PDB file of C-alpha atoms in Angstrom:
ATOM      1  CA  UNK Q   1     -26.007 -44.758 -23.490  1.00  0.00           C
ATOM      2  CA  UNK Q   2     -29.551 -43.403 -23.065  1.00  0.00           C
ATOM      3  CA  UNK Q   3     -32.683 -45.439 -23.453  1.00  0.00           C
ATOM      4  CA  UNK Q   4     -36.033 -44.087 -24.553  1.00  0.00           C
ATOM      5  CA  UNK Q   5     -38.345 -43.009 -21.735  1.00  0.00           C
ATOM      6  CA  UNK Q   6     -40.997 -41.698 -24.131  1.00  0.00           C
ATOM      7  CA  UNK Q   7     -41.183 -41.490 -27.898  1.00  0.00           C
ATOM      8  CA  UNK Q   8     -39.361 -38.168 -28.068  1.00  0.00           C
ATOM      9  CA  UNK Q   9     -37.239 -38.066 -24.905  1.00  0.00           C
ATOM     10  CA  UNK Q  10     -34.120 -39.983 -23.877  1.00  0.00           C
ATOM     11  CA  UNK Q  11     -33.457 -41.259 -20.374  1.00  0.00           C
ATOM     12  CA  UNK Q  12     -29.977 -40.687 -18.952  1.00  0.00           C
ATOM     13  CA  UNK Q  13     -29.493 -43.502 -16.440  1.00  0.00           C
ATOM     14  CA  UNK Q  14     -28.282 -42.499 -12.968  1.00  0.00           C
ATOM     15  CA  UNK Q  15     -28.746 -45.594 -10.845  1.00  0.00           C
ATOM     16  CA  UNK Q  16     -30.984 -48.638 -10.429  1.00  0.00           C
ATOM     17  CA  UNK Q  17     -32.558 -51.028  -7.936  1.00  0.00           C
ATOM     18  CA  UNK Q  18     -34.092 -54.485  -7.890  1.00  0.00           C
ATOM     19  CA  UNK Q  19     -37.801 -54.994  -7.318  1.00  0.00           C
ATOM     20  CA  UNK Q  20     -38.256 -58.732  -6.775  1.00  0.00           C
ATOM     21  CA  UNK Q  21     -39.691 -60.832  -3.936  1.00  0.00           C
ATOM     22  CA  UNK Q  22     -36.163 -61.346  -2.576  1.00  0.00           C
ATOM     23  CA  UNK Q  23     -34.780 -57.847  -3.206  1.00  0.00           C
ATOM     24  CA  UNK Q  24     -36.706 -54.619  -3.141  1.00  0.00           C
ATOM     25  CA  UNK Q  25     -36.194 -51.166  -1.614  1.00  0.00           C
ATOM     26  CA  UNK Q  26     -37.356 -51.740   1.940  1.00  0.00           C
ATOM     27  CA  UNK Q  27     -38.152 -48.061   2.329  1.00  0.00           C
ATOM     28  CA  UNK Q  28     -41.187 -48.589   0.075  1.00  0.00           C
ATOM     29  CA  UNK Q  29     -43.110 -51.280   1.974  1.00  0.00           C
ATOM     30  CA  UNK Q  30     -42.994 -54.333   4.232  1.00  0.00           C
ATOM     31  CA  UNK Q  31     -43.353 -56.843   1.391  1.00  0.00           C
ATOM     32  CA  UNK Q  32     -42.969 -57.245  -2.356  1.00  0.00           C
ATOM     33  CA  UNK Q  33     -46.644 -56.939  -3.414  1.00  0.00           C
ATOM     34  CA  UNK Q  34     -47.021 -53.775  -1.349  1.00  0.00           C
ATOM     35  CA  UNK Q  35     -43.838 -52.317  -2.860  1.00  0.00           C
ATOM     36  CA  UNK Q  36     -45.198 -53.026  -6.347  1.00  0.00           C
ATOM     37  CA  UNK Q  37     -48.500 -51.408  -5.391  1.00  0.00           C
ATOM     38  CA  UNK Q  38     -46.638 -48.236  -4.401  1.00  0.00           C
ATOM     39  CA  UNK Q  39     -45.465 -48.003  -8.017  1.00  0.00           C
ATOM     40  CA  UNK Q  40     -48.681 -49.202  -9.642  1.00  0.00           C
ATOM     41  CA  UNK Q  41     -47.037 -52.403 -10.917  1.00  0.00           C
ATOM     42  CA  UNK Q  42     -48.357 -55.963 -10.921  1.00  0.00           C
ATOM     43  CA  UNK Q  43     -46.392 -58.203  -8.504  1.00  0.00           C
ATOM     44  CA  UNK Q  44     -45.171 -60.675 -11.130  1.00  0.00           C
ATOM     45  CA  UNK Q  45     -43.065 -63.605  -9.915  1.00  0.00           C
ATOM     46  CA  UNK Q  46     -39.902 -62.587 -11.767  1.00  0.00           C
ATOM     47  CA  UNK Q  47     -40.071 -59.002 -10.561  1.00  0.00           C
ATOM     48  CA  UNK Q  48     -38.619 -55.919 -12.190  1.00  0.00           C
ATOM     49  CA  UNK Q  49     -35.514 -53.856 -12.491  1.00  0.00           C
ATOM     50  CA  UNK Q  50     -35.984 -50.187 -11.630  1.00  0.00           C
ATOM     51  CA  UNK Q  51     -33.906 -47.697 -13.592  1.00  0.00           C
ATOM     52  CA  UNK Q  52     -33.753 -44.120 -12.322  1.00  0.00           C
ATOM     53  CA  UNK Q  53     -32.777 -41.276 -14.614  1.00  0.00           C
ATOM     54  CA  UNK Q  54     -33.504 -37.921 -16.177  1.00  0.00           C
ATOM     55  CA  UNK Q  55     -34.771 -36.990 -19.590  1.00  0.00           C
ATOM     56  CA  UNK Q  56     -33.301 -34.244 -21.744  1.00  0.00           C
ATOM     57  CA  UNK Q  57     -35.255 -31.568 -19.849  1.00  0.00           C
ATOM     58  CA  UNK Q  58     -33.962 -32.794 -16.484  1.00  0.00           C
ATOM     59  CA  UNK Q  59     -37.265 -34.400 -15.455  1.00  0.00           C
ATOM     60  CA  UNK Q  60     -37.104 -37.388 -13.131  1.00  0.00           C
ATOM     61  CA  UNK Q  61     -38.281 -40.753 -14.483  1.00  0.00           C
ATOM     62  CA  UNK Q  62     -38.432 -44.269 -13.104  1.00  0.00           C
ATOM     63  CA  UNK Q  63     -38.424 -46.990 -15.752  1.00  0.00           C
ATOM     64  CA  UNK Q  64     -39.520 -50.489 -14.742  1.00  0.00           C
ATOM     65  CA  UNK Q  65     -38.044 -53.192 -16.968  1.00  0.00           C
ATOM     66  CA  UNK Q  66     -38.552 -56.938 -17.150  1.00  0.00           C
ATOM     67  CA  UNK Q  67     -34.824 -57.639 -17.667  1.00  0.00           C
ATOM     68  CA  UNK Q  68     -33.913 -58.152 -14.018  1.00  0.00           C
ATOM     69  CA  UNK Q  69     -30.659 -59.904 -14.928  1.00  0.00           C
ATOM     70  CA  UNK Q  70     -29.375 -56.756 -16.630  1.00  0.00           C
ATOM     71  CA  UNK Q  71     -30.027 -54.628 -13.553  1.00  0.00           C
ATOM     72  CA  UNK Q  72     -28.520 -57.261 -11.247  1.00  0.00           C
ATOM     73  CA  UNK Q  73     -25.326 -57.292 -13.343  1.00  0.00           C
ATOM     74  CA  UNK Q  74     -25.122 -53.501 -13.269  1.00  0.00           C
ATOM     75  CA  UNK Q  75     -25.552 -53.367  -9.495  1.00  0.00           C
ATOM     76  CA  UNK Q  76     -22.921 -56.066  -8.978  1.00  0.00           C
ATOM     77  CA  UNK Q  77     -20.445 -54.207 -11.198  1.00  0.00           C
ATOM     78  CA  UNK Q  78     -21.103 -50.874  -9.488  1.00  0.00           C
ATOM     79  CA  UNK Q  79     -20.667 -52.490  -6.069  1.00  0.00           C
ATOM     80  CA  UNK Q  80     -17.182 -53.527  -7.196  1.00  0.00           C
ATOM     81  CA  UNK Q  81     -16.392 -50.031  -8.421  1.00  0.00           C
ATOM     82  CA  UNK Q  82     -16.566 -51.051 -12.077  1.00  0.00           C
ATOM     83  CA  UNK Q  83     -18.202 -49.195 -14.930  1.00  0.00           C
ATOM     84  CA  UNK Q  84     -21.283 -50.766 -16.457  1.00  0.00           C
ATOM     85  CA  UNK Q  85     -23.374 -49.429 -19.305  1.00  0.00           C
ATOM     86  CA  UNK Q  86     -26.948 -49.995 -18.183  1.00  0.00           C
ATOM     87  CA  UNK Q  87     -28.844 -49.652 -21.459  1.00  0.00           C
ATOM     88  CA  UNK Q  88     -32.103 -51.634 -21.375  1.00  0.00           C
ATOM     89  CA  UNK Q  89     -33.709 -52.749 -24.584  1.00  0.00           C
ATOM     90  CA  UNK Q  90     -36.873 -50.758 -25.186  1.00  0.00           C
ATOM     91  CA  UNK Q  91     -38.742 -54.049 -25.609  1.00  0.00           C
ATOM     92  CA  UNK Q  92     -38.068 -54.823 -21.918  1.00  0.00           C
ATOM     93  CA  UNK Q  93     -39.666 -51.580 -20.704  1.00  0.00           C
ATOM     94  CA  UNK Q  94     -42.824 -52.323 -18.714  1.00  0.00           C
ATOM     95  CA  UNK Q  95     -43.635 -48.821 -17.494  1.00  0.00           C
ATOM     96  CA  UNK Q  96     -42.156 -45.320 -17.525  1.00  0.00           C
ATOM     97  CA  UNK Q  97     -43.248 -43.602 -14.326  1.00  0.00           C
ATOM     98  CA  UNK Q  98     -42.798 -39.884 -13.617  1.00  0.00           C
ATOM     99  CA  UNK Q  99     -40.724 -39.018 -10.565  1.00  0.00           C
ATOM    100  CA  UNK Q 100     -38.495 -41.121  -8.317  1.00  0.00           C
ATOM    101  CA  UNK Q 101     -39.863 -43.279  -5.476  1.00  0.00           C
ATOM    102  CA  UNK Q 102     -36.455 -43.159  -3.758  1.00  0.00           C
ATOM    103  CA  UNK Q 103     -33.963 -40.367  -3.065  1.00  0.00           C
ATOM    104  CA  UNK Q 104     -31.222 -40.143  -5.711  1.00  0.00           C
ATOM    105  CA  UNK Q 105     -28.294 -37.849  -4.950  1.00  0.00           C
ATOM    106  CA  UNK Q 106     -26.683 -37.725  -8.402  1.00  0.00           C
ATOM    107  CA  UNK Q 107     -27.774 -35.910 -11.548  1.00  0.00           C
ATOM    108  CA  UNK Q 108     -27.075 -36.286 -15.243  1.00  0.00           C
ATOM    109  CA  UNK Q 109     -24.426 -33.855 -16.528  1.00  0.00           C
ATOM    110  CA  UNK Q 110     -25.377 -31.347 -19.154  1.00  0.00           C
ATOM    111  CA  UNK Q 111     -29.093 -31.313 -18.390  1.00  0.00           C
ATOM    112  CA  UNK Q 112     -31.177 -29.059 -16.115  1.00  0.00           C
ATOM    113  CA  UNK Q 113     -31.406 -29.844 -12.414  1.00  0.00           C
ATOM    114  CA  UNK Q 114     -33.683 -32.766 -11.474  1.00  0.00           C
ATOM    115  CA  UNK Q 115     -37.339 -31.826 -11.290  1.00  0.00           C
ATOM    116  CA  UNK Q 116     -40.666 -33.585 -11.563  1.00  0.00           C
ATOM    117  CA  UNK Q 117     -42.246 -33.730 -15.025  1.00  0.00           C
ATOM    118  CA  UNK Q 118     -45.643 -32.130 -15.556  1.00  0.00           C
ATOM    119  CA  UNK Q 119     -48.467 -34.092 -13.945  1.00  0.00           C
ATOM    120  CA  UNK Q 120     -49.767 -36.805 -16.236  1.00  0.00           C
ATOM    121  CA  UNK Q 121     -53.090 -38.604 -16.500  1.00  0.00           C
ATOM    122  CA  UNK Q 122     -51.701 -41.341 -14.279  1.00  0.00           C
ATOM    123  CA  UNK Q 123     -51.548 -39.014 -11.298  1.00  0.00           C
ATOM    124  CA  UNK Q 124     -48.836 -37.079  -9.483  1.00  0.00           C
ATOM    125  CA  UNK Q 125     -45.154 -38.005  -9.904  1.00  0.00           C
ATOM    126  CA  UNK Q 126     -43.592 -40.554  -7.589  1.00  0.00           C
ATOM    127  CA  UNK Q 127     -41.811 -39.150  -4.562  1.00  0.00           C
ATOM    128  CA  UNK Q 128     -39.719 -40.725  -1.775  1.00  0.00           C
ATOM    129  CA  UNK Q 129     -41.397 -41.616   1.528  1.00  0.00           C
ATOM    130  CA  UNK Q 130     -40.796 -39.170   4.345  1.00  0.00           C
ATOM    131  CA  UNK Q 131     -37.829 -40.439   6.352  1.00  0.00           C
ATOM    132  CA  UNK Q 132     -37.118 -37.212   8.230  1.00  0.00           C
ATOM    133  CA  UNK Q 133     -39.143 -38.474  11.190  1.00  0.00           C
ATOM    134  CA  UNK Q 134     -39.353 -41.958  12.662  1.00  0.00           C
ATOM    135  CA  UNK Q 135     -41.949 -44.209  11.092  1.00  0.00           C
ATOM    136  CA  UNK Q 136     -42.294 -47.433   9.072  1.00  0.00           C
ATOM    137  CA  UNK Q 137     -39.985 -46.285   6.258  1.00  0.00           C
ATOM    138  CA  UNK Q 138     -37.269 -45.149   8.676  1.00  0.00           C
ATOM    139  CA  UNK Q 139     -37.659 -48.340  10.703  1.00  0.00           C
ATOM    140  CA  UNK Q 140     -37.170 -50.523   7.627  1.00  0.00           C
ATOM    141  CA  UNK Q 141     -34.164 -48.468   6.513  1.00  0.00           C
ATOM    142  CA  UNK Q 142     -32.607 -48.995   9.934  1.00  0.00           C
ATOM    143  CA  UNK Q 143     -33.195 -52.740   9.750  1.00  0.00           C
ATOM    144  CA  UNK Q 144     -31.667 -52.868   6.269  1.00  0.00           C
ATOM    145  CA  UNK Q 145     -28.611 -51.035   7.605  1.00  0.00           C
ATOM    146  CA  UNK Q 146     -28.150 -53.498  10.466  1.00  0.00           C
ATOM    147  CA  UNK Q 147     -28.413 -56.425   8.048  1.00  0.00           C
ATOM    148  CA  UNK Q 148     -25.814 -54.798   5.815  1.00  0.00           C
ATOM    149  CA  UNK Q 149     -23.379 -54.080   8.652  1.00  0.00           C
ATOM    150  CA  UNK Q 150     -24.205 -56.842  11.078  1.00  0.00           C
ATOM    151  CA  UNK Q 151     -20.677 -57.241  12.457  1.00  0.00           C
ATOM    152  CA  UNK Q 152     -20.475 -53.578  13.482  1.00  0.00           C
ATOM    153  CA  UNK Q 153     -23.753 -53.702  15.350  1.00  0.00           C
ATOM    154  CA  UNK Q 154     -22.943 -57.044  16.967  1.00  0.00           C
ATOM    155  CA  UNK Q 155     -19.555 -55.800  18.159  1.00  0.00           C
ATOM    156  CA  UNK Q 156     -21.140 -52.644  19.500  1.00  0.00           C
ATOM    157  CA  UNK Q 157     -23.554 -54.732  21.544  1.00  0.00           C
ATOM    158  CA  UNK Q 158     -20.680 -56.790  22.947  1.00  0.00           C
ATOM    159  CA  UNK Q 159     -18.773 -53.626  23.770  1.00  0.00           C
ATOM    160  CA  UNK Q 160     -21.750 -52.581  25.850  1.00  0.00           C
ATOM    161  CA  UNK Q 161     -21.345 -55.691  27.986  1.00  0.00           C
ATOM    162  CA  UNK Q 162     -24.588 -57.308  26.861  1.00  0.00           C
ATOM    163  CA  UNK Q 163     -23.227 -60.326  24.988  1.00  0.00           C
ATOM    164  CA  UNK Q 164     -23.292 -62.706  27.967  1.00  0.00           C
ATOM    165  CA  UNK Q 165     -26.798 -61.668  28.920  1.00  0.00           C
ATOM    166  CA  UNK Q 166     -28.000 -62.095  25.363  1.00  0.00           C
ATOM    167  CA  UNK Q 167     -26.913 -65.748  25.387  1.00  0.00           C
ATOM    168  CA  UNK Q 168     -28.560 -66.509  28.682  1.00  0.00           C
ATOM    169  CA  UNK Q 169     -32.166 -65.590  28.005  1.00  0.00           C
ATOM    170  CA  UNK Q 170     -34.492 -65.146  25.112  1.00  0.00           C
ATOM    171  CA  UNK Q 171     -35.402 -61.516  25.667  1.00  0.00           C
ATOM    172  CA  UNK Q 172     -34.546 -57.919  25.064  1.00  0.00           C
ATOM    173  CA  UNK Q 173     -31.094 -57.327  26.501  1.00  0.00           C
ATOM    174  CA  UNK Q 174     -30.972 -53.603  25.903  1.00  0.00           C
ATOM    175  CA  UNK Q 175     -31.585 -50.811  23.471  1.00  0.00           C
ATOM    176  CA  UNK Q 176     -29.209 -49.062  21.136  1.00  0.00           C
ATOM    177  CA  UNK Q 177     -30.062 -45.850  19.361  1.00  0.00           C
ATOM    178  CA  UNK Q 178     -30.065 -45.332  15.634  1.00  0.00           C
ATOM    179  CA  UNK Q 179     -28.831 -41.898  14.654  1.00  0.00           C
ATOM    180  CA  UNK Q 180     -31.336 -39.387  13.427  1.00  0.00           C
ATOM    181  CA  UNK Q 181     -30.683 -38.972   9.722  1.00  0.00           C
ATOM    182  CA  UNK Q 182     -32.617 -37.801   6.738  1.00  0.00           C
ATOM    183  CA  UNK Q 183     -33.458 -39.707   3.604  1.00  0.00           C
ATOM    184  CA  UNK Q 184     -30.783 -41.890   2.040  1.00  0.00           C
ATOM    185  CA  UNK Q 185     -28.821 -40.474  -0.858  1.00  0.00           C
ATOM    186  CA  UNK Q 186     -28.765 -43.676  -2.930  1.00  0.00           C
ATOM    187  CA  UNK Q 187     -31.616 -45.438  -4.634  1.00  0.00           C
ATOM    188  CA  UNK Q 188     -30.574 -48.801  -3.205  1.00  0.00           C
ATOM    189  CA  UNK Q 189     -28.567 -48.918  -0.010  1.00  0.00           C
ATOM    190  CA  UNK Q 190     -27.110 -52.324  -0.863  1.00  0.00           C
ATOM    191  CA  UNK Q 191     -25.493 -51.014  -4.024  1.00  0.00           C
ATOM    192  CA  UNK Q 192     -23.466 -47.979  -4.968  1.00  0.00           C
ATOM    193  CA  UNK Q 193     -24.036 -46.745  -8.488  1.00  0.00           C
ATOM    194  CA  UNK Q 194     -21.315 -44.701 -10.137  1.00  0.00           C
ATOM    195  CA  UNK Q 195     -21.729 -41.031 -10.833  1.00  0.00           C
ATOM    196  CA  UNK Q 196     -22.386 -40.258 -14.500  1.00  0.00           C
ATOM    197  CA  UNK Q 197     -19.574 -38.986 -16.701  1.00  0.00           C
ATOM    198  CA  UNK Q 198     -16.874 -40.753 -14.702  1.00  0.00           C
ATOM    199  CA  UNK Q 199     -17.397 -38.849 -11.456  1.00  0.00           C
ATOM    200  CA  UNK Q 200     -16.727 -40.551  -8.144  1.00  0.00           C
ATOM    201  CA  UNK Q 201     -19.692 -42.149  -6.373  1.00  0.00           C
ATOM    202  CA  UNK Q 202     -21.536 -39.764  -4.110  1.00  0.00           C
ATOM    203  CA  UNK Q 203     -21.395 -40.329  -0.367  1.00  0.00           C
ATOM    204  CA  UNK Q 204     -24.467 -42.251   0.732  1.00  0.00           C
ATOM    205  CA  UNK Q 205     -26.078 -42.015   4.153  1.00  0.00           C
ATOM    206  CA  UNK Q 206     -28.939 -44.244   5.183  1.00  0.00           C
ATOM    207  CA  UNK Q 207     -30.929 -44.445   8.372  1.00  0.00           C
ATOM    208  CA  UNK Q 208     -28.645 -46.189  10.826  1.00  0.00           C
ATOM    209  CA  UNK Q 209     -25.546 -45.964   8.613  1.00  0.00           C
ATOM    210  CA  UNK Q 210     -23.519 -44.082  11.224  1.00  0.00           C
ATOM    211  CA  UNK Q 211     -23.198 -46.286  14.300  1.00  0.00           C
ATOM    212  CA  UNK Q 212     -24.445 -44.715  17.471  1.00  0.00           C
ATOM    213  CA  UNK Q 213     -21.942 -43.542  20.033  1.00  0.00           C
ATOM    214  CA  UNK Q 214     -24.280 -44.391  22.887  1.00  0.00           C
ATOM    215  CA  UNK Q 215     -23.586 -47.858  24.275  1.00  0.00           C
ATOM    216  CA  UNK Q 216     -26.447 -50.255  24.988  1.00  0.00           C
ATOM    217  CA  UNK Q 217     -28.157 -49.655  28.276  1.00  0.00           C
ATOM    218  CA  UNK Q 218     -30.026 -52.090  30.493  1.00  0.00           C
ATOM    219  CA  UNK Q 219     -33.746 -51.463  29.939  1.00  0.00           C
ATOM    220  CA  UNK Q 220     -35.843 -50.643  32.971  1.00  0.00           C
ATOM    221  CA  UNK Q 221     -38.522 -52.980  34.274  1.00  0.00           C
ATOM    222  CA  UNK Q 222     -41.129 -50.508  33.107  1.00  0.00           C
ATOM    223  CA  UNK Q 223     -39.783 -50.727  29.555  1.00  0.00           C
ATOM    224  CA  UNK Q 224     -39.517 -54.500  29.462  1.00  0.00           C
ATOM    225  CA  UNK Q 225     -42.279 -55.767  31.659  1.00  0.00           C
ATOM    226  CA  UNK Q 226     -42.060 -58.244  34.503  1.00  0.00           C
ATOM    227  CA  UNK Q 227     -40.576 -61.022  32.356  1.00  0.00           C
ATOM    228  CA  UNK Q 228     -37.698 -58.826  31.134  1.00  0.00           C
ATOM    229  CA  UNK Q 229     -38.878 -58.722  27.524  1.00  0.00           C
ATOM    230  CA  UNK Q 230     -40.000 -55.479  25.933  1.00  0.00           C
ATOM    231  CA  UNK Q 231     -43.728 -55.889  25.179  1.00  0.00           C
ATOM    232  CA  UNK Q 232     -43.200 -54.699  21.613  1.00  0.00           C
ATOM    233  CA  UNK Q 233     -40.444 -57.260  21.101  1.00  0.00           C
ATOM    234  CA  UNK Q 234     -42.679 -60.008  22.470  1.00  0.00           C
ATOM    235  CA  UNK Q 235     -45.422 -58.908  20.093  1.00  0.00           C
ATOM    236  CA  UNK Q 236     -43.014 -58.956  17.164  1.00  0.00           C
ATOM    237  CA  UNK Q 237     -41.771 -62.448  18.029  1.00  0.00           C
ATOM    238  CA  UNK Q 238     -45.329 -63.700  18.363  1.00  0.00           C
ATOM    239  CA  UNK Q 239     -46.186 -62.196  14.964  1.00  0.00           C
ATOM    240  CA  UNK Q 240     -43.126 -63.869  13.450  1.00  0.00           C
ATOM    241  CA  UNK Q 241     -44.227 -67.156  15.008  1.00  0.00           C
ATOM    242  CA  UNK Q 242     -47.650 -66.691  13.424  1.00  0.00           C
ATOM    243  CA  UNK Q 243     -45.959 -66.500  10.014  1.00  0.00           C
ATOM    244  CA  UNK Q 244     -45.117 -70.190  10.447  1.00  0.00           C
ATOM    245  CA  UNK Q 245     -48.836 -71.000  10.592  1.00  0.00           C
ATOM    246  CA  UNK Q 246     -50.012 -68.412   8.065  1.00  0.00           C
ATOM    247  CA  UNK Q 247     -47.266 -67.547   5.585  1.00  0.00           C
ATOM    248  CA  UNK Q 248     -47.125 -63.798   4.865  1.00  0.00           C
ATOM    249  CA  UNK Q 249     -46.956 -62.094   1.443  1.00  0.00           C
ATOM    250  CA  UNK Q 250     -43.711 -62.665  -0.510  1.00  0.00           C
ATOM    251  CA  UNK Q 251     -40.842 -60.523   0.680  1.00  0.00           C
ATOM    252  CA  UNK Q 252     -41.818 -60.214   4.320  1.00  0.00           C
ATOM    253  CA  UNK Q 253     -39.236 -62.906   5.064  1.00  0.00           C
ATOM    254  CA  UNK Q 254     -36.005 -62.582   3.104  1.00  0.00           C
ATOM    255  CA  UNK Q 255     -32.712 -64.415   3.422  1.00  0.00           C
ATOM    256  CA  UNK Q 256     -29.206 -63.638   2.191  1.00  0.00           C
ATOM    257  CA  UNK Q 257     -25.936 -65.531   2.570  1.00  0.00           C
ATOM    258  CA  UNK Q 258     -23.741 -64.422   5.467  1.00  0.00           C
ATOM    259  CA  UNK Q 259     -21.040 -67.109   5.357  1.00  0.00           C
ATOM    260  CA  UNK Q 260     -20.755 -70.861   5.150  1.00  0.00           C
ATOM    261  CA  UNK Q 261     -24.002 -72.310   6.422  1.00  0.00           C
ATOM    262  CA  UNK Q 262     -25.107 -68.932   7.878  1.00  0.00           C
ATOM    263  CA  UNK Q 263     -27.915 -66.727   6.621  1.00  0.00           C
ATOM    264  CA  UNK Q 264     -29.069 -63.219   7.452  1.00  0.00           C
ATOM    265  CA  UNK Q 265     -32.827 -62.963   7.905  1.00  0.00           C
ATOM    266  CA  UNK Q 266     -34.919 -59.822   7.341  1.00  0.00           C
ATOM    267  CA  UNK Q 267     -38.473 -60.158   8.603  1.00  0.00           C
ATOM    268  CA  UNK Q 268     -41.058 -57.371   8.636  1.00  0.00           C
ATOM    269  CA  UNK Q 269     -44.472 -56.830  10.129  1.00  0.00           C
ATOM    270  CA  UNK Q 270     -46.946 -53.980  10.202  1.00  0.00           C
ATOM    271  CA  UNK Q 271     -45.077 -52.063  12.901  1.00  0.00           C
ATOM    272  CA  UNK Q 272     -41.851 -54.017  13.461  1.00  0.00           C
ATOM    273  CA  UNK Q 273     -38.737 -55.285  11.720  1.00  0.00           C
ATOM    274  CA  UNK Q 274     -36.430 -58.114  12.723  1.00  0.00           C
ATOM    275  CA  UNK Q 275     -32.841 -58.743  11.638  1.00  0.00           C
ATOM    276  CA  UNK Q 276     -31.069 -61.943  12.658  1.00  0.00           C
ATOM    277  CA  UNK Q 277     -28.242 -64.296  11.850  1.00  0.00           C
ATOM    278  CA  UNK Q 278     -29.281 -67.933  11.894  1.00  0.00           C
ATOM    279  CA  UNK Q 279     -26.334 -68.780  14.167  1.00  0.00           C
ATOM    280  CA  UNK Q 280     -26.641 -65.747  16.442  1.00  0.00           C
ATOM    281  CA  UNK Q 281     -29.021 -63.304  18.077  1.00  0.00           C
ATOM    282  CA  UNK Q 282     -31.652 -60.991  16.593  1.00  0.00           C
ATOM    283  CA  UNK Q 283     -32.348 -57.277  16.628  1.00  0.00           C
ATOM    284  CA  UNK Q 284     -35.853 -55.818  16.601  1.00  0.00           C
ATOM    285  CA  UNK Q 285     -36.936 -52.310  15.594  1.00  0.00           C
ATOM    286  CA  UNK Q 286     -40.378 -50.975  16.467  1.00  0.00           C
ATOM    287  CA  UNK Q 287     -42.490 -48.097  15.235  1.00  0.00           C
ATOM    288  CA  UNK Q 288     -43.268 -47.340  18.861  1.00  0.00           C
ATOM    289  CA  UNK Q 289     -39.583 -46.989  19.836  1.00  0.00           C
ATOM    290  CA  UNK Q 290     -38.075 -44.258  17.628  1.00  0.00           C
ATOM    291  CA  UNK Q 291     -34.458 -44.979  16.734  1.00  0.00           C
ATOM    292  CA  UNK Q 292     -34.078 -47.871  19.179  1.00  0.00           C
ATOM    293  CA  UNK Q 293     -32.511 -51.257  18.369  1.00  0.00           C
ATOM    294  CA  UNK Q 294     -33.635 -53.985  20.773  1.00  0.00           C
ATOM    295  CA  UNK Q 295     -31.468 -57.138  20.986  1.00  0.00           C
ATOM    296  CA  UNK Q 296     -33.072 -60.557  21.398  1.00  0.00           C
ATOM    297  CA  UNK Q 297     -30.857 -63.265  22.941  1.00  0.00           C
ATOM    298  CA  UNK Q 298     -30.550 -66.778  21.569  1.00  0.00           C
ATOM    299  CA  UNK Q 299     -32.245 -68.498  24.490  1.00  0.00           C
ATOM    300  CA  UNK Q 300     -34.033 -71.813  23.953  1.00  0.00           C
ATOM    301  CA  UNK Q 301     -36.677 -70.575  21.481  1.00  0.00           C
ATOM    302  CA  UNK Q 302     -35.006 -68.170  19.059  1.00  0.00           C
ATOM    303  CA  UNK Q 303     -32.866 -70.761  17.175  1.00  0.00           C
ATOM    304  CA  UNK Q 304     -35.917 -72.828  16.278  1.00  0.00           C
ATOM    305  CA  UNK Q 305     -37.881 -69.769  15.218  1.00  0.00           C
ATOM    306  CA  UNK Q 306     -35.061 -68.558  12.960  1.00  0.00           C
ATOM    307  CA  UNK Q 307     -34.636 -71.996  11.427  1.00  0.00           C
ATOM    308  CA  UNK Q 308     -38.341 -72.192  10.636  1.00  0.00           C
ATOM    309  CA  UNK Q 309     -38.424 -68.658   9.211  1.00  0.00           C
ATOM    310  CA  UNK Q 310     -35.421 -69.450   7.023  1.00  0.00           C
ATOM    311  CA  UNK Q 311     -37.381 -72.275   5.413  1.00  0.00           C
ATOM    312  CA  UNK Q 312     -40.112 -69.793   4.426  1.00  0.00           C
ATOM    313  CA  UNK Q 313     -37.752 -67.048   3.279  1.00  0.00           C
ATOM    314  CA  UNK Q 314     -37.230 -66.016  -0.320  1.00  0.00           C
ATOM    315  CA  UNK Q 315     -33.620 -65.823  -1.543  1.00  0.00           C
ATOM    316  CA  UNK Q 316     -31.973 -63.821  -4.311  1.00  0.00           C
ATOM    317  CA  UNK Q 317     -31.630 -65.825  -7.517  1.00  0.00           C
TER     318      UNK Q 317
END
């Protein structure tokens, strides 16, 4: 059921995403306020739901709504393979923005192919960040993928023979390569929205979604430094430690449930991302190391750091 994008055009909903301090498309920015700024929205505490669709001419539109519960219900239903009629009340519409800030692989049936609407007074239409080459957006996508499929990445590390070393010292035990992929097909990699008109969901590929065939290798002394820790990893850990003294903007530290008493942490900095389980090791991705995933062993310091970060983290409602 379409909702109104403008006074005389209807929006055919394709998919959606959350934009809250605890859940936002990581491809956009390192934290919630910065993600809101990318869309020209105020970073309100309750956040927004983002609805992506096309109008009757096929033009791309992003509609930000205040009814986050509605979008959360739709995403949960779609994740379970269920149909859900995402039809926001027009009174909940905060902004109708031309373009899509994320790649969306599906299109509304019976309308022209997706295209940007004519440029408006507000500026050019939104467009997805460039993820064809390694950079901050690709790095965050890779970290999101590891958080989503932690077990696969952890087992791959163990298969490479690094698990014992990772428990012995707090350092970078090796590097694993993320595959080189283009932009993701879905608007939100943690949810799979159904195709319109009863079609099957489109295949979605995100940065890091296909596990690398290359097994972890022992980093050289030149890569890790004399103390065995990659200098970029050390810098990232020090920056994370600084968050305990100077809390960062909302969303830079996020936490999701990963089992009884276990949480998955996602922590971001200006040029690094960290993914960790509170009862296990961590993985670090760096802008300076294209496609590489650097493990950080438990050691004596990591558990305390993760516990302290968890206390600062924002959680989904």
